[in-house]
mmCIF file of C-alpha atoms and ligand atoms in Angstrom:
data_model
loop_
_atom_site.group_PDB
_atom_site.id
_atom_site.type_symbol
_atom_site.label_atom_id
_atom_site.label_comp_id
_atom_site.label_asym_id
_atom_site.label_seq_id
_atom_site.Cartn_x
_atom_site.Cartn_y
_atom_site.Cartn_z
ATOM 1 C CA UNK A 437 22.364 24.873 -7.904
ATOM 2 C CA UNK A 438 18.620 24.849 -7.537
ATOM 3 C CA UNK A 439 17.742 21.526 -5.230
ATOM 4 C CA UNK A 440 15.423 18.880 -6.966
ATOM 5 C CA UNK A 441 12.384 17.611 -4.892
ATOM 6 C CA UNK A 442 10.047 14.685 -5.119
ATOM 7 C CA UNK A 443 6.852 14.857 -3.439
ATOM 8 C CA UNK A 444 4.376 11.923 -2.783
ATOM 9 C CA UNK A 445 1.103 12.507 -1.433
ATOM 10 C CA UNK A 446 -0.414 15.994 -3.058
ATOM 11 C CA UNK A 447 -3.828 15.738 -4.346
ATOM 12 C CA UNK A 448 -5.244 19.253 -3.491
ATOM 13 C CA UNK A 449 -4.218 22.413 -2.242
ATOM 14 C CA UNK A 450 -5.344 21.793 1.376
ATOM 15 C CA UNK A 451 -2.716 19.251 2.875
ATOM 16 C CA UNK A 452 0.861 19.162 4.320
ATOM 17 C CA UNK A 453 2.315 18.061 0.777
ATOM 18 C CA UNK A 454 1.098 21.180 -0.897
ATOM 19 C CA UNK A 455 2.440 23.362 1.637
ATOM 20 C CA UNK A 456 5.756 21.554 1.787
ATOM 21 C CA UNK A 457 5.741 21.993 -1.919
ATOM 22 C CA UNK A 458 5.246 25.794 -1.605
ATOM 23 C CA UNK A 459 7.604 26.108 0.860
ATOM 24 C CA UNK A 460 10.202 24.484 -1.044
ATOM 25 C CA UNK A 461 9.735 26.528 -4.151
ATOM 26 C CA UNK A 462 10.132 29.837 -1.948
ATOM 27 C CA UNK A 463 13.514 28.671 -1.062
ATOM 28 C CA UNK A 464 14.343 28.080 -4.750
ATOM 29 C CA UNK A 465 13.646 24.131 -5.081
ATOM 30 C CA UNK A 466 12.147 22.423 -8.233
ATOM 31 C CA UNK A 467 9.591 20.324 -7.040
ATOM 32 C CA UNK A 468 7.861 17.293 -8.970
ATOM 33 C CA UNK A 469 4.835 15.392 -7.785
ATOM 34 C CA UNK A 470 3.538 11.795 -7.309
ATOM 35 C CA UNK A 471 -0.379 12.111 -7.130
ATOM 36 C CA UNK A 472 -2.455 9.016 -5.970
ATOM 37 C CA UNK A 473 -3.825 7.419 -9.232
ATOM 38 C CA UNK A 474 -7.624 7.680 -8.442
ATOM 39 C CA UNK A 475 -6.935 11.614 -7.535
ATOM 40 C CA UNK A 476 -4.779 12.421 -10.419
ATOM 41 C CA UNK A 477 -7.817 13.196 -12.740
ATOM 42 C CA UNK A 478 -9.465 15.680 -10.493
ATOM 43 C CA UNK A 479 -6.355 17.110 -8.909
ATOM 44 C CA UNK A 480 -4.857 17.561 -12.993
ATOM 45 C CA UNK A 481 -8.384 19.321 -13.689
ATOM 46 C CA UNK A 482 -8.702 21.566 -11.146
ATOM 47 C CA UNK A 483 -5.336 22.488 -11.507
ATOM 48 C CA UNK A 484 -5.902 23.301 -15.427
ATOM 49 C CA UNK A 485 -9.059 25.271 -14.440
ATOM 50 C CA UNK A 486 -7.208 27.504 -12.173
ATOM 51 C CA UNK A 487 -8.872 26.535 -8.928
ATOM 52 C CA UNK A 488 -5.493 26.428 -7.207
ATOM 53 C CA UNK A 489 -4.014 29.495 -8.562
ATOM 54 C CA UNK A 490 -4.922 31.774 -5.323
ATOM 55 C CA UNK A 491 -2.772 28.941 -3.114
ATOM 56 C CA UNK A 492 -0.072 28.861 -5.657
ATOM 57 C CA UNK A 493 0.841 32.406 -5.424
ATOM 58 C CA UNK A 494 4.460 32.726 -4.291
ATOM 59 C CA UNK A 495 6.027 35.495 -2.047
ATOM 60 C CA UNK A 496 7.673 37.179 -5.286
ATOM 61 C CA UNK A 497 3.871 36.853 -6.928
ATOM 62 C CA UNK A 498 4.505 34.202 -9.524
ATOM 63 C CA UNK A 499 2.421 31.109 -9.290
ATOM 64 C CA UNK A 500 3.959 27.674 -7.843
ATOM 65 C CA UNK A 501 4.666 25.229 -10.854
ATOM 66 C CA UNK A 502 5.438 21.701 -10.867
ATOM 67 C CA UNK A 503 8.066 20.377 -12.698
ATOM 68 C CA UNK A 504 6.579 16.823 -13.418
ATOM 69 C CA UNK A 505 3.276 15.461 -12.052
ATOM 70 C CA UNK A 506 3.160 11.381 -12.063
ATOM 71 C CA UNK A 507 0.450 9.123 -11.250
ATOM 72 C CA UNK A 508 1.559 7.004 -8.027
ATOM 73 C CA UNK A 509 0.215 4.148 -5.867
ATOM 74 C CA UNK A 510 2.554 3.809 -2.952
ATOM 75 C CA UNK A 511 0.826 0.335 -1.774
ATOM 76 C CA UNK A 512 2.498 -1.338 -4.979
ATOM 77 C CA UNK A 513 6.430 -1.697 -5.458
ATOM 78 C CA UNK A 514 6.773 -3.085 -8.767
ATOM 79 C CA UNK A 515 4.129 -3.818 -11.607
ATOM 80 C CA UNK A 516 4.168 -7.662 -10.839
ATOM 81 C CA UNK A 517 2.348 -6.713 -7.429
ATOM 82 C CA UNK A 518 -0.484 -5.209 -8.940
ATOM 83 C CA UNK A 519 -3.583 -7.573 -8.710
ATOM 84 C CA UNK A 520 -5.770 -7.956 -11.643
ATOM 85 C CA UNK A 521 -8.626 -6.036 -10.475
ATOM 86 C CA UNK A 522 -6.326 -3.029 -9.892
ATOM 87 C CA UNK A 523 -4.789 -3.212 -13.266
ATOM 88 C CA UNK A 524 -8.226 -2.952 -14.676
ATOM 89 C CA UNK A 525 -10.049 -0.648 -12.690
ATOM 90 C CA UNK A 526 -11.006 2.028 -14.765
ATOM 91 C CA UNK A 527 -9.092 4.844 -12.612
ATOM 92 C CA UNK A 528 -6.020 2.682 -12.871
ATOM 93 C CA UNK A 529 -6.312 1.406 -16.582
ATOM 94 C CA UNK A 530 -5.713 4.804 -18.121
ATOM 95 C CA UNK A 531 -2.357 5.343 -16.175
ATOM 96 C CA UNK A 532 0.905 3.287 -16.432
ATOM 97 C CA UNK A 533 4.130 3.379 -14.600
ATOM 98 C CA UNK A 534 2.609 4.380 -11.179
ATOM 99 C CA UNK A 535 4.126 1.723 -8.788
ATOM 100 C CA UNK A 536 6.856 3.009 -6.555
ATOM 101 C CA UNK A 537 9.749 1.580 -8.244
ATOM 102 C CA UNK A 538 8.287 2.548 -11.526
ATOM 103 C CA UNK A 539 7.745 6.239 -10.755
ATOM 104 C CA UNK A 540 11.617 6.410 -9.391
ATOM 105 C CA UNK A 541 12.560 4.839 -12.944
ATOM 106 C CA UNK A 542 10.760 7.846 -14.476
ATOM 107 C CA UNK A 543 11.926 9.996 -12.048
ATOM 108 C CA UNK A 544 15.528 9.207 -12.865
ATOM 109 C CA UNK A 545 14.909 9.341 -16.533
ATOM 110 C CA UNK A 546 13.099 12.823 -16.660
ATOM 111 C CA UNK A 547 15.137 14.401 -13.616
ATOM 112 C CA UNK A 548 18.196 12.376 -13.007
ATOM 113 C CA UNK A 549 19.256 12.808 -9.502
ATOM 114 C CA UNK A 550 17.153 14.535 -6.827
ATOM 115 C CA UNK A 551 17.913 15.932 -3.421
ATOM 116 C CA UNK A 552 14.429 15.863 -1.501
ATOM 117 C CA UNK A 553 12.262 13.373 -1.090
ATOM 118 C CA UNK A 554 8.904 13.757 0.662
ATOM 119 C CA UNK A 555 6.245 11.108 1.930
ATOM 120 C CA UNK A 556 3.225 12.884 2.687
ATOM 121 C CA UNK A 557 0.594 10.241 2.446
ATOM 122 C CA UNK A 558 -1.035 7.784 4.676
ATOM 123 C CA UNK A 559 -4.394 5.591 4.237
ATOM 124 C CA UNK A 560 -6.235 3.220 6.793
ATOM 125 C CA UNK A 561 -9.520 1.508 5.214
ATOM 126 C CA UNK A 562 -10.776 1.157 8.597
ATOM 127 C CA UNK A 563 -9.445 4.340 10.448
ATOM 128 C CA UNK A 564 -12.965 4.897 11.944
ATOM 129 C CA UNK A 565 -12.901 1.509 13.606
ATOM 130 C CA UNK A 566 -11.242 1.212 17.201
ATOM 131 C CA UNK A 567 -8.313 -1.050 17.318
ATOM 132 C CA UNK A 568 -10.451 -3.395 19.009
ATOM 133 C CA UNK A 569 -12.755 -3.908 16.024
ATOM 134 C CA UNK A 570 -9.899 -3.623 13.381
ATOM 135 C CA UNK A 571 -9.496 -6.661 10.720
ATOM 136 C CA UNK A 572 -6.241 -8.136 10.155
ATOM 137 C CA UNK A 573 -6.757 -7.124 6.634
ATOM 138 C CA UNK A 574 -7.609 -3.502 7.536
ATOM 139 C CA UNK A 575 -4.613 -3.213 9.877
ATOM 140 C CA UNK A 576 -2.087 -4.457 7.620
ATOM 141 C CA UNK A 577 -3.246 -2.034 4.712
ATOM 142 C CA UNK A 578 -2.744 0.832 7.193
ATOM 143 C CA UNK A 579 0.600 -0.303 7.808
ATOM 144 C CA UNK A 580 1.491 -1.074 3.979
ATOM 145 C CA UNK A 581 -0.020 2.548 2.833
ATOM 146 C CA UNK A 582 1.292 4.474 5.764
ATOM 147 C CA UNK A 583 4.538 3.014 7.022
ATOM 148 C CA UNK A 584 5.944 0.513 4.482
ATOM 149 C CA UNK A 585 5.223 3.179 1.684
ATOM 150 C CA UNK A 586 8.438 5.028 3.370
ATOM 151 C CA UNK A 587 10.399 2.025 3.278
ATOM 152 C CA UNK A 588 9.922 1.218 -0.465
ATOM 153 C CA UNK A 589 10.514 4.896 -1.479
ATOM 154 C CA UNK A 590 13.725 5.202 0.312
ATOM 155 C CA UNK A 591 14.758 1.721 -1.119
ATOM 156 C CA UNK A 592 13.931 2.811 -4.610
ATOM 157 C CA UNK A 593 14.691 6.761 -4.646
ATOM 158 C CA UNK A 594 17.782 6.412 -2.043
ATOM 159 C CA UNK A 595 19.888 5.367 -5.281
ATOM 160 C CA UNK A 596 18.633 8.398 -6.996
ATOM 161 C CA UNK A 597 19.736 10.938 -4.041
ATOM 162 C CA UNK A 598 22.601 13.246 -3.938
ATOM 163 C CA UNK A 599 24.647 12.671 -0.999
ATOM 164 C CA UNK A 600 23.450 15.401 1.807
ATOM 165 C CA UNK A 601 20.229 15.050 0.448
ATOM 166 C CA UNK A 602 16.910 14.246 2.845
ATOM 167 C CA UNK A 603 13.863 12.630 3.170
ATOM 168 C CA UNK A 604 10.786 13.367 5.356
ATOM 169 C CA UNK A 605 7.570 12.214 6.336
ATOM 170 C CA UNK A 606 4.412 13.233 8.295
ATOM 171 C CA UNK A 607 3.449 11.480 11.359
ATOM 172 C CA UNK A 608 0.916 11.872 14.202
ATOM 173 C CA UNK A 609 1.360 12.014 17.741
ATOM 174 C CA UNK A 610 -1.228 8.969 18.245
ATOM 175 C CA UNK A 611 1.909 6.712 17.536
ATOM 176 C CA UNK A 612 3.023 7.863 21.439
ATOM 177 C CA UNK A 613 -0.258 8.796 23.146
ATOM 178 C CA UNK A 614 -3.870 7.420 23.060
ATOM 179 C CA UNK A 615 -5.858 9.406 20.595
ATOM 180 C CA UNK A 616 -9.590 7.547 20.896
ATOM 181 C CA UNK A 617 -10.882 7.866 16.993
ATOM 182 C CA UNK A 618 -7.529 7.322 15.158
ATOM 183 C CA UNK A 619 -8.134 3.725 14.683
ATOM 184 C CA UNK A 620 -7.874 1.128 12.173
ATOM 185 C CA UNK A 621 -4.260 0.395 13.145
ATOM 186 C CA UNK A 622 -3.593 4.036 11.861
ATOM 187 C CA UNK A 623 -1.533 4.688 15.265
ATOM 188 C CA UNK A 624 0.186 1.421 14.949
ATOM 189 C CA UNK A 625 1.467 2.372 11.463
ATOM 190 C CA UNK A 626 2.605 5.863 12.658
ATOM 191 C CA UNK A 627 4.650 4.237 15.612
ATOM 192 C CA UNK A 628 6.265 2.008 12.893
ATOM 193 C CA UNK A 629 6.808 4.903 10.659
ATOM 194 C CA UNK A 630 8.667 6.555 13.478
ATOM 195 C CA UNK A 631 10.514 3.631 14.209
ATOM 196 C CA UNK A 632 11.518 3.288 10.467
ATOM 197 C CA UNK A 633 12.520 7.084 10.575
ATOM 198 C CA UNK A 634 15.307 6.072 13.104
ATOM 199 C CA UNK A 635 16.398 2.921 11.201
ATOM 200 C CA UNK A 636 16.177 4.399 7.883
ATOM 201 C CA UNK A 637 18.415 7.305 9.206
ATOM 202 C CA UNK A 638 21.278 4.938 9.906
ATOM 203 C CA UNK A 639 20.846 2.502 6.948
ATOM 204 C CA UNK A 640 20.515 5.260 4.338
ATOM 205 C CA UNK A 641 22.543 7.668 6.126
ATOM 206 C CA UNK A 642 25.494 5.130 6.033
ATOM 207 C CA UNK A 643 24.718 3.689 2.273
ATOM 208 C CA UNK A 644 23.652 6.934 0.678
ATOM 209 C CA UNK A 645 24.648 9.659 3.009
ATOM 210 C CA UNK A 646 21.161 11.061 3.145
ATOM 211 C CA UNK A 647 19.383 12.065 6.131
ATOM 212 C CA UNK A 648 15.713 10.865 7.319
ATOM 213 C CA UNK A 649 13.604 12.753 9.580
ATOM 214 C CA UNK A 650 9.729 12.928 10.383
ATOM 215 C CA UNK A 651 7.619 15.447 11.489
ATOM 216 C CA UNK A 652 4.737 14.988 14.024
ATOM 217 C CA UNK A 653 2.050 17.409 12.970
ATOM 218 C CA UNK A 654 -0.945 18.926 14.829
ATOM 219 C CA UNK A 655 -4.174 18.695 13.493
ATOM 220 C CA UNK A 656 -5.171 20.413 10.074
ATOM 221 C CA UNK A 657 -8.203 19.916 8.120
ATOM 222 C CA UNK A 658 -7.172 18.183 5.312
ATOM 223 C CA UNK A 659 -9.013 15.819 2.965
ATOM 224 C CA UNK A 660 -7.593 12.820 4.613
ATOM 225 C CA UNK A 661 -8.101 14.399 8.305
ATOM 226 C CA UNK A 662 -11.883 15.021 7.477
ATOM 227 C CA UNK A 663 -12.368 11.427 6.556
ATOM 228 C CA UNK A 664 -11.212 10.266 9.879
ATOM 229 C CA UNK A 665 -14.375 12.346 11.194
ATOM 230 C CA UNK A 666 -13.326 13.977 14.180
ATOM 231 C CA UNK A 667 -10.951 16.612 12.694
ATOM 232 C CA UNK A 668 -13.003 19.662 14.027
ATOM 233 C CA UNK A 669 -12.850 18.383 17.651
ATOM 234 C CA UNK A 670 -9.224 17.952 17.279
ATOM 235 C CA UNK A 671 -8.733 21.295 16.260
ATOM 236 C CA UNK A 672 -10.706 22.814 19.063
ATOM 237 C CA UNK A 673 -9.024 20.514 21.433
ATOM 238 C CA UNK A 674 -5.378 21.714 20.179
ATOM 239 C CA UNK A 675 -6.445 24.939 20.354
ATOM 240 C CA UNK A 676 -8.038 25.154 23.819
ATOM 241 C CA UNK A 677 -5.230 23.084 25.318
ATOM 242 C CA UNK A 678 -1.912 23.960 23.371
ATOM 243 C CA UNK A 679 0.715 26.108 24.883
ATOM 244 C CA UNK A 680 0.392 28.251 21.617
ATOM 245 C CA UNK A 681 -3.529 29.082 21.195
ATOM 246 C CA UNK A 682 -3.859 29.477 17.537
ATOM 247 C CA UNK A 683 -5.043 27.169 14.537
ATOM 248 C CA UNK A 684 -2.104 25.403 13.001
ATOM 249 C CA UNK A 685 -1.680 26.312 9.222
ATOM 250 C CA UNK A 686 -0.124 23.878 6.872
ATOM 251 C CA UNK A 687 2.683 26.449 5.847
ATOM 252 C CA UNK A 688 3.879 26.119 9.372
ATOM 253 C CA UNK A 689 4.582 22.570 8.865
ATOM 254 C CA UNK A 690 5.854 23.157 5.295
ATOM 255 C CA UNK A 691 8.357 25.646 6.667
ATOM 256 C CA UNK A 692 9.919 23.144 9.328
ATOM 257 C CA UNK A 693 10.036 20.653 6.430
ATOM 258 C CA UNK A 694 11.988 22.786 4.101
ATOM 259 C CA UNK A 695 14.377 23.443 7.225
ATOM 260 C CA UNK A 696 14.781 19.920 7.679
ATOM 261 C CA UNK A 697 15.290 19.395 4.116
ATOM 262 C CA UNK A 698 18.112 21.894 3.635
ATOM 263 C CA UNK A 699 21.511 22.133 4.687
ATOM 264 C CA UNK A 700 20.537 24.153 7.906
ATOM 265 C CA UNK A 701 19.429 20.819 9.412
ATOM 266 C CA UNK A 702 22.804 18.822 8.090
ATOM 267 C CA UNK A 703 23.492 17.543 11.727
ATOM 268 C CA UNK A 704 19.700 16.180 12.147
ATOM 269 C CA UNK A 705 18.490 12.834 11.224
ATOM 270 C CA UNK A 706 16.400 10.008 12.624
ATOM 271 C CA UNK A 707 14.140 12.862 14.394
ATOM 272 C CA UNK A 708 10.983 13.368 15.260
ATOM 273 C CA UNK A 709 10.179 16.953 15.217
ATOM 274 C CA UNK A 710 6.724 17.856 16.668
ATOM 275 C CA UNK A 711 4.963 20.996 14.682
ATOM 276 C CA UNK A 712 1.864 21.241 17.206
ATOM 277 C CA UNK A 713 1.916 24.373 18.854
ATOM 278 C CA UNK A 714 3.279 22.492 21.708
ATOM 279 C CA UNK A 715 0.565 20.252 22.327
ATOM 280 C CA UNK A 716 2.402 17.192 22.938
ATOM 281 C CA UNK A 717 4.095 18.560 25.672
ATOM 282 C CA UNK A 718 1.101 19.198 27.701
ATOM 283 C CA UNK A 719 0.519 16.362 30.816
ATOM 284 C CA UNK A 720 -2.989 17.626 31.693
ATOM 285 C CA UNK A 721 -5.810 18.996 29.507
ATOM 286 C CA UNK A 722 -6.615 22.562 30.375
HETATM 287 P P1 LIG B 1905 -3.879 14.982 2.280
HETATM 288 O O1 LIG B 1905 -5.262 14.183 1.948
HETATM 289 O O2 LIG B 1905 -3.517 16.354 2.049
HETATM 290 O O3 LIG B 1905 -2.749 14.012 1.954
HETATM 291 C C1 LIG B 1905 -2.914 12.678 1.912
HETATM 292 C C2 LIG B 1905 -2.701 12.064 0.661
HETATM 293 O O4 LIG B 1905 -2.275 10.764 0.533
HETATM 294 C C3 LIG B 1905 -3.750 12.263 -0.248
HETATM 295 O O5 LIG B 1905 -3.166 13.015 -1.593
HETATM 296 C C4 LIG B 1905 -3.631 11.226 -0.938
HETATM 297 O O6 LIG B 1905 -4.176 11.089 -2.382
HETATM 298 C C5 LIG B 1905 -2.419 10.202 -0.628
HETATM 299 N N1 LIG B 1905 -2.435 8.970 -0.978
HETATM 300 C C6 LIG B 1905 -3.297 7.837 -0.124
HETATM 301 N N2 LIG B 1905 -3.201 6.728 -0.350
HETATM 302 C C7 LIG B 1905 -2.149 6.671 -1.251
HETATM 303 C C8 LIG B 1905 -1.172 5.998 -1.777
HETATM 304 N N3 LIG B 1905 -1.752 4.511 -1.682
HETATM 305 N N4 LIG B 1905 -0.346 6.199 -2.621
HETATM 306 C C9 LIG B 1905 -0.028 7.591 -3.115
HETATM 307 N N5 LIG B 1905 -0.598 8.589 -2.163
HETATM 308 C C10 LIG B 1905 -1.885 8.219 -1.489
HETATM 309 O O7 LIG B 1905 -3.886 15.018 4.051
HETATM 310 P P2 LIG B 1905 -2.761 15.425 5.124
HETATM 311 O O8 LIG B 1905 -3.358 15.575 6.144
HETATM 312 O O9 LIG B 1905 -2.012 16.415 4.346
HETATM 313 O O10 LIG B 1905 -1.639 14.018 5.099
HETATM 314 C C11 LIG B 1905 -0.342 13.942 4.889
HETATM 315 C C12 LIG B 1905 0.261 13.356 6.035
HETATM 316 O O11 LIG B 1905 0.136 14.279 7.099
HETATM 317 C C13 LIG B 1905 -0.414 11.841 6.183
HETATM 318 O O12 LIG B 1905 0.995 11.338 6.513
HETATM 319 C C14 LIG B 1905 -0.959 12.215 7.421
HETATM 320 O O13 LIG B 1905 -1.284 11.090 8.487
HETATM 321 C C15 LIG B 1905 0.043 13.139 7.997
HETATM 322 N N6 LIG B 1905 -0.882 13.779 9.490
HETATM 323 C C16 LIG B 1905 -1.913 14.657 9.437
HETATM 324 C C17 LIG B 1905 -2.422 15.261 10.188
HETATM 325 C C18 LIG B 1905 -3.673 16.269 10.143
HETATM 326 O O14 LIG B 1905 -4.484 16.593 10.966
HETATM 327 N N7 LIG B 1905 -4.129 16.311 8.993
HETATM 328 C C19 LIG B 1905 -1.870 15.419 11.326
HETATM 329 C C20 LIG B 1905 -0.568 14.690 11.746
HETATM 330 C C21 LIG B 1905 -0.352 14.028 10.420
#
């Protein structure tokens, strides 16, 4: 039986979510997406116009397909949580059913049970500000979009998951080490995400018999990373200092995700796995 996957956090072909989708399809899974509401229109237009066709190519020559594409905003759990200004915002008003609980309901109705849940999203409105200058609002927004969103997804999608299923998210080593420039509470959000991965592994492991892991990825020039501003420097730093001196390809993260989400990793849960060319192991810049 082909596995069924839901991936939240794909809005172009440049990020980790796309690469995970690809690795999962190469392995025979059926993939549906949750796309951030404000990004959905441009994603669907680009998709229809063939802008992603080159990167949709699978090794068997076929193009990657998505079973369903849902609008989603992982900052809201139920429609009652949506403030008036968002509900009436013109980028949101044309869409419906995009809060986490509503997307889970739609997935259950359209797909039924799923095996794989992927959280590949983050947002920190004050990411360019040092923690010393971050407002309470900005800090909490980073935690809400980048960490609580995983908790919310496991709460709502856990009941739809087959036993033996697995959840994965993406984190960054700024949780453990000081990475100047990764601000706005994003380092705090990643620390929370990694801690929550352990607690969710226990709670959802006992309750739903599913596994929960996170991948700590090296730098990639995705859209989200470009918004932070220093990604080119990070890529260069990693190239110069990591044990493996090459640029990280998103598909390397996709492949490890496919492994962690497969029965090959049936004994692995609550784990933060580095896919960073080994940069995290260095104690001294070279
Ligand atoms: P990306 O831009 O491809 O992915 C981020 C996605 O999050 C986007 O599609 C965006 O639309 C979506 N998003 C933002 N707010 C959302 C919300 N409220 N609800 C739903 N979706 C929302 O960039 P990426 O770098 O591939 O990021 C994916 C994950 O990888 C993130 O968790 C990021 O922190 C993590 N990560 C990235 C790097 C890097 O260097 N790029 C390194 C380590 C970890």
